[in-house]
């Protein structure tokens, strides 16, 4: 198992490099010019200087190499510095100063970080600012979706073709079919406009410090979470049902019943544990997809998370930001594919990778 | 000399009734398909929507792009039931938008764009997926590289890349093919390029199993070329999983096109599609919720019917389930 994990980890490096190259080349081919917004009165030679200041004058392979260095060498240094200087977890370690910021006062070699063209601040700093909102909404939605889906899946498999199962099938079909950019406005029309129960703009500056503000936080999270959770529920309850159905007719279930075990123990322990194996891997595989899919939900409910950051960066031709965020999505996909495969091997002793 | 045996067949050997001629496979499929109510409804609705968007503008002849600013913000005709003051007119049964464009005509025109993108992207997806799947499954040398490539594309973040591609390449394509055609090519192209992987995997798996079967060996012994085997013997056998996969592809393509339009990177602003109508209606949904509902319902119902159709097809085309 360990050798398999190590082999997969090593193999994922060229995959990620290749993905980074594809995204990079795609952005290079793009005709958009970051200088398009600069007034026409600026002379062309000044524009050329500005382009070079953004790092655009170099050949493509040099640009790609520099991005790689910034992403994998300088950003981790900044992160380690932050860990040892400011964070509560590792603040007791001696302060490191791996990263030297460039500036007029600095002499000698200094490190450049990945800089956003829109804001002229480091991309990773903005990403770190936006991450909590996305994680709260998307992560909560995923957990809620799983918690709803698993009981539905179990019960509809246990009572196959019952009314509950038919209704469950219909609802999952709806969950598959109605896109989030329709469920979002639909919920807003019903619950914000007609009933006035929930706010329809997610207030990210809201601070939770007492009971009322906590209730408000719950209210504003409810609708985006529900929109995302509908999609998750639809997928996972289908998988759960199919997997339970596969196991319910197995011989070991008959044996367990013949031994005189109660029905609850047979279903909830014997069958459920075996049925969870494929479902857990599906859950792991779905994590990156929900990050990507959350883009639309974030736009609908004005959550200023990662997805919304990507959209605004795209419209503003901010290539370093787009490259970094897209690459982070790719890392998530590769990572969770790996996690899913390893989990499958760990949970199911019948599967041996070596 | 004994008398010759009377020339009558033995009763025991006679069939009790005349044997039926062999039933064709598609007849069996149809018989199974008929039992799936959802699939029948879904298929019926899909045919209805397709016919409506194709020929609807012959019946409802208002130009969807015509601005009629005097008749702007007309509510749908059914609003009059509960609100007698509402501004309704029989000339615009589903109302008009804030520029006075007729909603019914827009739904028809928008549906035509959405369905065209959906069908074209689905066909492109199936073409790419089948080609790669057949090549990988049939030719052993190509299997490794092609499947590695498929895995690689599967680990690309699709929606962000779609957004990147559409935003960055719309200018040159618009300049070359005109605003609408350029966008159509771009959207169909990027959806096709980013969603063929499932079809390729399904086809490869089936081809791997099929090419070891005796009828392929027989065909090879009879001197059939690889090309002949693929087109005459293998492709007809992968048709049923491909059809199920195609329905899923159609549903995904319609949703993706609407999502792109909704995010504002789709077709130009005066060209109606369902996603575009939905996106335009969202800022004013407090006053006019029906403008959100109409295109949203059309997208959802179409996709729902396509999904049900796929569900029914999967049951009908699976010989293990059929006949139960």
XYZ file of C-alpha atoms in Angstrom:
678
model
C 0.000 0.000 0.000
C 2.759 2.405 0.933
C 4.718 1.727 -2.226
C 1.540 2.202 -4.228
C 0.888 5.555 -2.542
C 4.442 6.690 -3.153
C 4.314 5.587 -6.776
C 1.047 7.435 -7.336
C 2.419 10.548 -5.625
C 5.503 10.520 -7.830
C 3.373 9.954 -10.943
C 1.109 12.852 -10.054
C 4.016 15.300 -10.391
C 4.364 15.012 -14.191
C 0.560 14.991 -14.505
C 0.301 18.256 -12.628
C 3.191 19.766 -14.553
C 1.499 18.822 -17.802
C -1.816 20.286 -16.666
C -0.049 23.487 -15.619
C 1.591 23.626 -19.045
C -1.757 23.138 -20.834
C -3.407 25.916 -18.840
C -0.363 28.145 -19.317
C -0.254 27.635 -23.072
C -4.002 28.191 -23.323
C -3.574 31.513 -21.582
C -0.576 32.367 -23.762
C -2.581 31.727 -26.927
C -5.236 34.060 -25.669
C -5.408 37.308 -27.571
C -6.348 39.396 -24.535
C -3.950 42.206 -23.759
C -3.495 43.327 -20.137
C -2.608 46.771 -21.474
C -5.988 47.107 -23.224
C -7.336 49.358 -20.474
C -4.352 51.729 -20.518
C -5.293 55.060 -22.146
C -4.354 55.536 -25.796
C -2.350 58.653 -24.945
C 0.334 56.498 -23.324
C 3.111 56.186 -25.907
C 3.851 52.688 -27.253
C 7.385 52.529 -25.839
C 6.048 53.217 -22.342
C 3.441 50.516 -22.875
C 6.221 48.132 -23.874
C 8.052 48.991 -20.623
C 4.871 48.349 -18.641
C 4.500 45.004 -20.360
C 8.018 44.048 -19.441
C 7.377 45.111 -15.873
C 4.549 42.578 -15.795
C 7.028 39.931 -16.949
C 5.573 39.706 -20.464
C 8.713 40.502 -22.441
C 10.401 37.146 -21.812
C 10.096 34.065 -24.028
C 7.326 31.627 -23.120
C 9.486 28.926 -21.554
C 11.196 31.483 -19.291
C 7.786 32.795 -18.189
C 6.570 29.278 -17.436
C 9.741 28.418 -15.522
C 9.478 31.604 -13.472
C 5.860 30.872 -12.642
C 6.844 27.373 -11.527
C 9.647 28.764 -9.325
C 7.330 31.345 -7.808
C 4.584 28.815 -7.211
C 6.620 25.921 -5.824
C 9.672 27.569 -4.300
C 8.863 31.106 -3.191
C 5.232 30.678 -2.110
C 6.077 27.762 0.246
C 8.805 29.949 1.775
C 6.275 32.684 2.432
C 3.962 30.091 3.925
C 6.659 28.721 6.250
C 7.556 32.236 7.353
C 3.906 32.910 8.132
C 3.649 29.648 10.080
C 6.616 30.385 12.293
C 6.002 34.085 12.766
C 2.288 34.661 13.026
C 0.272 31.446 13.267
C -0.864 30.150 16.634
C -0.025 26.561 15.806
C 3.678 26.827 15.066
C 4.350 30.322 16.447
C 6.578 28.871 19.168
C 9.119 27.711 16.585
C 12.057 30.050 15.973
C 11.197 32.680 13.398
C 12.345 31.886 9.902
C 13.059 34.513 7.295
C 13.296 32.503 4.130
C 11.491 35.040 1.992
C 12.979 38.467 1.237
C 10.452 40.819 -0.225
C 11.613 43.058 -3.055
C 11.501 46.765 -2.437
C 13.486 49.984 -2.840
C 15.324 49.436 0.461
C 16.333 45.857 -0.236
C 19.794 45.263 -1.632
C 21.023 42.036 -3.101
C 18.837 39.137 -4.228
C 15.137 39.236 -3.467
C 12.147 36.997 -4.222
C 9.183 37.914 -6.419
C 5.841 36.313 -5.655
C 3.027 35.597 -8.125
C 1.500 39.038 -8.504
C -2.060 39.692 -9.627
C -2.326 42.158 -12.501
C -5.561 43.591 -11.178
C -4.608 44.446 -7.642
C -0.802 44.289 -7.769
C -0.854 42.230 -4.603
C 0.299 38.612 -4.314
C -2.239 36.155 -5.725
C -1.925 33.749 -2.838
C -2.794 36.460 -0.293
C -6.071 37.138 -2.102
C -6.781 33.432 -2.420
C -6.231 32.980 1.311
C -8.653 35.844 1.976
C -11.325 34.267 -0.230
C -10.847 30.673 0.853
C -12.826 30.724 4.154
C -16.059 31.835 2.453
C -15.819 29.106 -0.175
C -14.861 26.475 2.375
C -17.701 27.423 4.710
C -20.415 27.449 2.074
C -19.146 24.635 -0.146
C -17.876 22.442 2.662
C -21.055 22.841 4.678
C -23.129 22.092 1.588
C -21.183 18.926 0.931
C -21.541 17.701 4.505
C -25.270 18.501 4.551
C -25.724 16.798 1.189
C -23.994 13.625 2.374
C -25.926 13.565 5.645
C -29.218 13.779 3.737
C -28.201 11.406 0.955
C -27.006 8.416 2.967
C -30.235 7.746 4.933
C -32.281 8.268 1.762
C -30.089 5.820 -0.124
C -30.263 3.206 2.626
C -34.015 3.403 3.016
C -34.841 3.421 -0.685
C -32.659 0.357 -1.228
C -34.172 -1.435 1.753
C -37.687 -0.785 0.477
C -36.971 -1.051 -3.231
C -39.836 0.092 -5.511
C -41.801 1.423 -2.524
C -43.453 4.833 -2.660
C -40.488 6.294 -0.793
C -38.085 4.816 -3.320
C -40.092 6.148 -6.274
C -40.258 9.591 -4.707
C -36.555 9.455 -3.963
C -35.803 8.526 -7.567
C -37.919 11.415 -8.788
C -36.248 13.898 -6.459
C -32.768 12.755 -7.418
C -33.758 13.057 -11.076
C -34.826 16.634 -10.372
C -31.592 17.276 -8.513
C -29.665 16.084 -11.565
C -31.730 18.101 -13.984
C -32.311 21.509 -12.433
C -29.168 23.577 -12.793
C -27.973 25.682 -9.828
C -28.473 28.897 -11.776
C -32.187 28.124 -11.769
C -32.598 26.698 -8.252
C -30.683 29.692 -6.873
C -32.973 32.405 -8.312
C -35.997 30.186 -7.617
C -35.133 29.967 -3.911
C -34.422 33.688 -3.860
C -37.816 34.465 -5.420
C -39.652 32.222 -2.973
C -37.799 32.720 0.300
C -36.301 36.190 -0.018
C -38.748 38.079 -2.203
C -42.120 36.489 -1.420
C -41.601 35.294 2.147
C -38.718 37.525 3.203
C -37.160 34.897 5.434
C -33.554 34.897 4.271
C -31.200 37.511 2.812
C -30.217 36.773 -0.779
C -26.808 38.401 -0.693
C -24.152 36.650 1.328
C -22.594 39.245 3.656
C -18.973 38.185 4.064
C -18.122 41.027 6.432
C -20.590 39.641 8.946
C -18.901 38.722 12.243
C -20.410 36.072 14.491
C -20.074 37.190 18.095
C -23.440 36.562 19.740
C -26.564 34.453 19.281
C -28.370 36.882 16.930
C -25.424 37.196 14.603
C -25.057 33.416 14.618
C -28.694 33.058 13.585
C -28.129 35.601 10.835
C -25.088 33.669 9.635
C -27.182 30.487 9.496
C -29.921 32.304 7.590
C -27.594 33.691 4.970
C -25.834 30.360 4.521
C -28.994 28.312 4.234
C -29.922 29.033 0.614
C -26.503 28.630 -1.065
C -25.893 25.524 1.016
C -29.240 24.059 0.001
C -28.654 24.754 -3.697
C -25.310 22.987 -3.628
C -26.540 20.228 -1.341
C -29.331 19.313 -3.778
C -26.766 18.341 -6.400
C -24.668 16.361 -3.927
C -27.703 14.602 -2.479
C -28.898 13.552 -5.917
C -25.613 11.916 -6.828
C -24.678 10.293 -3.562
C -28.096 8.891 -2.711
C -28.149 7.164 -6.122
C -24.779 5.583 -5.426
C -25.772 4.635 -1.916
C -28.945 2.960 -3.154
C -27.179 0.996 -5.890
C -24.444 -0.103 -3.551
C -26.911 -1.206 -0.851
C -28.918 -3.142 -3.446
C -25.769 -4.975 -4.522
C -25.074 -6.056 -0.972
C -28.574 -6.824 0.275
C -28.825 -10.015 -1.797
C -25.430 -11.386 -0.831
C -25.003 -14.693 0.935
C -23.489 -13.177 4.048
C -26.684 -11.235 4.635
C -28.709 -14.427 4.586
C -26.194 -16.000 6.971
C -26.469 -13.055 9.329
C -30.253 -13.318 9.324
C -30.087 -17.092 9.776
C -27.931 -16.585 12.837
C -30.862 -14.680 14.321
C -29.355 -11.199 14.269
C -31.883 -8.437 14.430
C -32.803 -6.709 11.188
C -31.329 -3.413 12.398
C -27.941 -4.998 13.019
C -27.981 -6.831 9.684
C -28.769 -3.700 7.699
C -26.995 -1.022 9.667
C -23.817 -2.953 10.451
C -23.289 -5.827 8.028
C -24.723 -4.352 4.860
C -24.037 -0.691 5.485
C -20.353 -1.163 6.220
C -19.812 -3.044 3.003
C -21.930 -0.657 0.972
C -20.066 2.371 2.219
C -16.829 1.311 0.490
C -17.683 2.559 -3.014
C -19.708 5.460 -1.625
C -16.766 6.798 0.369
C -14.634 6.866 -2.753
C -17.386 8.619 -4.675
C -17.590 11.184 -1.894
C -13.851 11.766 -2.150
C -14.039 12.072 -5.943
C -16.836 14.628 -5.695
C -14.955 17.156 -3.594
C -13.060 18.888 -6.428
C -16.114 18.831 -8.692
C -18.124 20.702 -6.117
C -15.433 23.371 -5.876
C -15.692 23.915 -9.611
C -19.479 23.740 -9.598
C -19.676 26.227 -6.770
C -18.615 28.975 -9.167
C -22.191 29.486 -10.346
C -23.694 29.324 -6.867
C -21.169 31.876 -5.649
C -22.126 34.202 -8.484
C -25.861 33.772 -7.839
C -25.643 34.500 -4.115
C -22.736 36.994 -4.357
C -20.482 34.928 -2.112
C -17.035 36.364 -2.696
C -15.234 33.047 -2.715
C -12.713 31.426 -5.038
C -15.135 30.900 -7.897
C -16.206 34.508 -7.940
C -12.531 35.503 -7.815
C -11.869 33.365 -10.891
C -14.733 34.949 -12.830
C -13.675 38.508 -12.035
C -10.044 37.686 -12.840
C -11.110 36.232 -16.186
C -13.085 39.296 -17.145
C -10.189 41.538 -16.108
C -7.628 39.532 -18.137
C -5.672 38.855 -14.953
C -3.714 35.892 -16.260
C -1.524 35.061 -13.206
C -4.625 34.873 -11.029
C -6.515 32.698 -13.535
C -3.526 30.406 -13.964
C -3.020 29.988 -10.232
C -6.660 29.348 -9.376
C -7.218 26.930 -12.251
C -4.061 25.113 -11.289
C -5.276 24.867 -7.706
C -8.487 23.244 -8.945
C -6.369 20.765 -10.924
C -4.285 19.978 -7.834
C -7.500 19.301 -5.914
C -8.731 16.909 -8.615
C -5.475 14.956 -8.799
C -5.184 14.877 -4.997
C -8.702 13.631 -4.407
C -8.403 11.019 -7.166
C -5.389 9.722 -5.275
C -7.214 9.859 -1.943
C -10.155 7.970 -3.420
C -7.927 5.192 -4.758
C -6.041 4.855 -1.487
C -9.250 4.854 0.557
C -10.625 2.123 -1.649
C -7.584 -0.020 -0.978
C -7.650 0.691 2.744
C -11.352 -0.002 3.208
C -11.677 -3.055 1.009
C -9.191 -5.794 1.868
C -10.121 -7.635 -1.334
C -8.385 -4.948 -3.340
C -4.633 -5.135 -3.512
C -2.705 -2.687 -5.622
C 0.767 -4.171 -5.242
C -45.323 -55.978 -50.661
C -46.385 -53.767 -47.845
C -48.267 -50.602 -48.447
C -46.106 -47.525 -48.508
C -46.251 -45.530 -45.322
C -48.902 -42.854 -45.494
C -47.146 -39.590 -46.049
C -48.450 -37.744 -42.994
C -46.168 -36.199 -40.443
C -46.214 -37.479 -36.939
C -48.419 -35.430 -34.687
C -45.965 -35.417 -31.821
C -43.305 -33.737 -33.898
C -45.578 -31.022 -35.162
C -45.391 -27.582 -33.672
C -48.601 -26.710 -31.881
C -48.733 -23.437 -33.767
C -46.970 -21.785 -36.623
C -43.606 -20.344 -35.497
C -43.543 -16.586 -35.351
C -41.028 -14.840 -37.534
C -38.013 -13.691 -35.459
C -38.626 -10.418 -33.697
C -36.158 -7.698 -34.442
C -34.015 -6.342 -31.644
C -35.453 -2.850 -31.913
C -38.980 -4.224 -31.545
C -37.932 -5.817 -28.232
C -36.302 -2.583 -27.144
C -39.447 -0.643 -27.950
C -41.623 -3.110 -26.038
C -39.456 -2.709 -22.952
C -39.206 1.047 -23.424
C -43.009 1.350 -23.477
C -43.188 0.131 -19.889
C -41.117 3.030 -18.575
C -43.670 5.801 -18.088
C -41.086 8.467 -17.288
C -39.080 7.668 -20.381
C -42.174 7.798 -22.594
C -43.160 11.157 -21.150
C -39.595 12.408 -21.418
C -39.243 11.298 -25.007
C -42.597 12.849 -25.884
C -41.668 16.139 -24.261
C -38.288 16.174 -25.991
C -39.909 15.622 -29.387
C -42.478 18.323 -28.589
C -39.798 20.844 -27.583
C -37.663 20.026 -30.599
C -40.597 20.475 -32.984
C -41.714 23.615 -31.154
C -38.354 25.331 -31.403
C -37.892 24.219 -35.006
C -41.283 25.181 -36.377
C -42.665 27.426 -33.642
C -41.705 30.616 -35.417
C -43.912 29.682 -38.355
C -46.923 29.704 -36.039
C -45.884 32.529 -33.721
C -44.459 34.970 -36.224
C -43.301 37.825 -34.000
C -39.617 38.663 -34.428
C -37.919 37.829 -31.099
C -35.427 40.671 -31.522
C -38.034 43.339 -32.343
C -38.030 46.097 -29.741
C -41.475 47.430 -28.887
C -40.749 49.927 -26.159
C -44.409 50.996 -25.777
C -45.335 47.470 -24.807
C -42.505 46.830 -22.410
C -42.900 44.870 -19.158
C -46.182 43.243 -20.148
C -47.075 40.523 -17.646
C -48.079 37.040 -18.799
C -51.754 36.664 -19.577
C -52.460 34.419 -16.571
C -51.508 37.251 -14.184
C -54.915 38.772 -14.931
C -56.563 35.947 -12.989
C -55.460 37.280 -9.613
C -54.465 40.836 -10.481
C -56.972 42.625 -12.654
C -54.801 45.782 -12.817
C -51.867 43.960 -14.370
C -50.699 45.041 -17.775
C -51.512 42.069 -19.967
C -52.293 41.648 -23.612
C -53.309 38.770 -25.847
C -50.723 39.969 -28.314
C -48.003 38.858 -25.914
C -49.407 35.867 -24.029
C -46.222 35.268 -22.058
C -45.492 38.954 -21.617
C -42.593 41.060 -22.804
C -39.253 41.973 -21.257
C -37.898 45.381 -20.280
C -37.211 46.236 -23.932
C -40.605 45.054 -25.134
C -39.381 41.865 -26.804
C -42.020 39.172 -26.911
C -41.246 36.427 -24.422
C -42.908 33.578 -26.320
C -40.961 34.394 -29.474
C -37.791 34.668 -27.385
C -38.390 31.298 -25.756
C -38.789 29.724 -29.182
C -35.684 31.398 -30.610
C -33.684 30.794 -27.443
C -34.704 27.164 -27.385
C -33.534 26.799 -30.938
C -30.084 28.074 -29.977
C -29.903 25.986 -26.814
C -31.082 22.806 -28.501
C -28.785 23.371 -31.488
C -25.803 23.778 -29.190
C -26.890 20.750 -27.165
C -27.313 18.443 -30.168
C -24.186 19.634 -31.968
C -22.032 19.386 -28.859
C -23.448 15.945 -28.070
C -22.733 14.682 -31.583
C -19.206 16.095 -31.466
C -18.651 14.541 -28.032
C -19.826 11.160 -29.261
C -17.667 11.378 -32.395
C -14.500 12.199 -30.459
C -15.296 9.717 -27.693
C -16.096 6.872 -30.092
C -13.019 7.500 -32.218
C -10.673 7.527 -29.243
C -12.448 4.603 -27.586
C -12.351 2.464 -30.741
C -8.702 3.276 -31.430
C -7.714 2.516 -27.844
C -9.764 -0.652 -27.622
C -8.928 -2.111 -31.022
C -5.276 -1.253 -31.496
C -3.192 -2.475 -28.602
C -0.325 -0.095 -29.338
C -2.539 2.967 -28.952
C -4.296 1.773 -25.797
C -1.697 2.906 -23.262
C -1.051 6.419 -24.575
C -4.702 7.168 -25.402
C -5.983 6.048 -22.003
C -3.238 7.981 -20.195
C -4.338 10.988 -22.220
C -7.973 10.367 -21.246
C -7.034 10.189 -17.558
C -5.122 13.415 -17.946
C -8.046 15.237 -19.523
C -10.309 13.832 -16.802
C -8.175 15.560 -14.191
C -8.511 18.955 -15.851
C -10.872 21.360 -14.066
C -13.555 21.519 -16.747
C -15.800 24.457 -15.864
C -12.925 26.885 -15.130
C -11.199 25.835 -18.356
C -14.418 26.258 -20.339
C -14.747 29.755 -18.923
C -11.114 30.515 -19.738
C -11.400 29.207 -23.292
C -14.674 30.963 -24.054
C -13.596 34.290 -22.583
C -10.223 34.314 -24.250
C -11.098 33.071 -27.717
C -14.355 34.766 -28.471
C -12.829 37.822 -30.153
C -10.947 36.061 -33.000
C -13.779 33.607 -33.686
C -16.328 36.381 -33.728
C -14.179 38.295 -36.148
C -13.887 35.292 -38.467
C -17.355 33.764 -38.399
C -19.606 36.581 -37.225
C -20.796 37.057 -33.643
C -23.400 34.295 -33.538
C -21.745 31.620 -35.667
C -18.354 32.211 -34.038
C -19.823 31.779 -30.580
C -21.715 28.675 -31.690
C -18.537 27.071 -33.027
C -16.604 28.047 -29.914
C -19.152 26.745 -27.400
C -19.823 23.512 -29.288
C -16.091 23.023 -29.729
C -15.102 23.541 -26.125
C -17.953 21.397 -24.795
C -17.022 18.643 -27.250
C -13.324 18.803 -26.425
C -13.920 18.687 -22.677
C -16.604 16.028 -22.300
C -15.731 13.051 -24.515
C -13.905 11.081 -21.818
C -16.802 9.047 -20.430
C -17.898 7.937 -23.885
C -14.324 6.985 -24.773
C -13.968 4.839 -21.663
C -17.291 3.077 -22.228
C -16.532 2.362 -25.886
C -13.011 1.142 -25.133
C -14.250 -1.256 -22.463
C -16.888 -2.706 -24.763
C -14.541 -3.003 -27.741
C -11.943 -4.789 -25.602
C -14.530 -7.409 -24.665
C -16.114 -7.644 -28.124
C -12.967 -8.083 -30.167
C -12.185 -11.395 -28.425
C -15.557 -12.843 -29.437
C -15.942 -15.544 -32.069
C -17.801 -13.458 -34.633
C -14.852 -11.092 -34.856
C -12.520 -14.043 -35.274
C -14.825 -15.380 -38.002
C -14.872 -12.040 -39.738
C -11.101 -11.880 -39.595
C -10.829 -15.423 -40.939
C -13.078 -14.417 -43.815
C -10.546 -11.774 -44.679
C -12.315 -8.669 -43.383
C -10.032 -5.709 -42.912
C -9.703 -3.971 -39.546
C -11.729 -1.108 -40.922
C -14.482 -3.482 -41.993
C -14.508 -5.211 -38.613
C -14.780 -1.922 -36.786
C -17.553 -0.477 -38.918
C -19.536 -3.643 -39.692
C -19.137 -5.699 -36.533
C -17.942 -3.667 -33.585
C -19.649 -0.277 -33.875
C -23.211 -1.664 -34.172
C -22.575 -3.588 -30.960
C -21.481 -0.550 -28.964
C -24.480 1.434 -30.190
C -26.644 0.815 -27.129
C -24.214 2.054 -24.436
C -23.403 4.953 -26.746
C -27.051 5.977 -26.994
C -27.377 6.093 -23.211
C -24.167 8.058 -22.995
C -25.441 10.390 -25.708
C -28.565 11.308 -23.735
C -26.386 12.190 -20.759
C -24.165 14.205 -23.091
C -27.153 16.118 -24.478
C -28.328 16.997 -20.969
C -24.864 18.130 -19.892
C -24.351 20.175 -23.047
C -27.645 22.053 -22.627
C -26.820 22.805 -18.986
C -23.248 23.875 -19.803
C -24.373 26.229 -22.554
C -26.940 27.786 -20.256
C -24.348 28.097 -17.490
C -21.957 29.900 -19.808
C -24.712 32.224 -20.993
C -25.758 32.774 -17.395
C -22.231 33.784 -16.411
C -22.215 36.239 -19.295
C -19.647 34.569 -21.531
C -22.065 32.967 -23.989
C -23.789 34.309 -27.064
C -23.951 38.065 -27.799
C -26.453 39.983 -25.728
C -29.116 40.480 -28.414
C -29.138 36.772 -29.318
C -31.618 34.959 -27.087
C -30.816 31.622 -25.496
C -32.514 30.144 -22.449
C -29.515 30.767 -20.227
C -29.226 34.328 -21.488
C -32.916 35.027 -20.820
C -32.522 33.652 -17.305
C -29.431 35.765 -16.666
C -31.153 38.911 -17.989
C -34.187 38.292 -15.801
C -32.326 37.751 -12.513
C -31.658 41.441 -11.682
C -35.376 42.244 -11.916
C -36.812 39.069 -10.487
C -38.440 40.869 -7.574
C -40.899 42.611 -9.882
C -41.102 40.000 -12.636
C -40.449 36.527 -11.230
C -42.120 34.881 -14.254
C -39.234 35.914 -16.481
C -36.908 33.787 -14.368
C -39.371 30.933 -14.190
C -40.042 30.651 -17.910
C -36.543 29.958 -19.280
C -35.551 28.144 -16.092
C -38.477 25.779 -16.398
C -37.725 25.198 -20.063
C -34.102 24.263 -19.309
C -35.053 22.092 -16.348
C -37.918 20.293 -18.073
C -35.875 19.618 -21.196
C -32.952 18.266 -19.205
C -35.300 16.273 -16.965
C -36.983 14.704 -19.961
C -33.634 13.890 -21.554
C -32.491 12.255 -18.313
C -35.666 10.186 -18.049
C -35.291 9.204 -21.687
C -31.755 8.031 -20.949
C -32.978 6.070 -17.930
C -35.601 4.305 -20.026
C -33.149 3.647 -22.858
C -30.666 2.107 -20.448
C -33.306 -0.301 -19.161
C -34.632 -1.046 -22.643
C -31.247 -1.622 -24.257
C -29.954 -3.901 -21.507
C -30.801 -7.453 -22.605
C -30.551 -8.727 -19.024
C -33.372 -6.467 -17.876
C -35.412 -6.659 -21.087
C -38.316 -9.086 -21.062
C -38.714 -9.136 -17.317
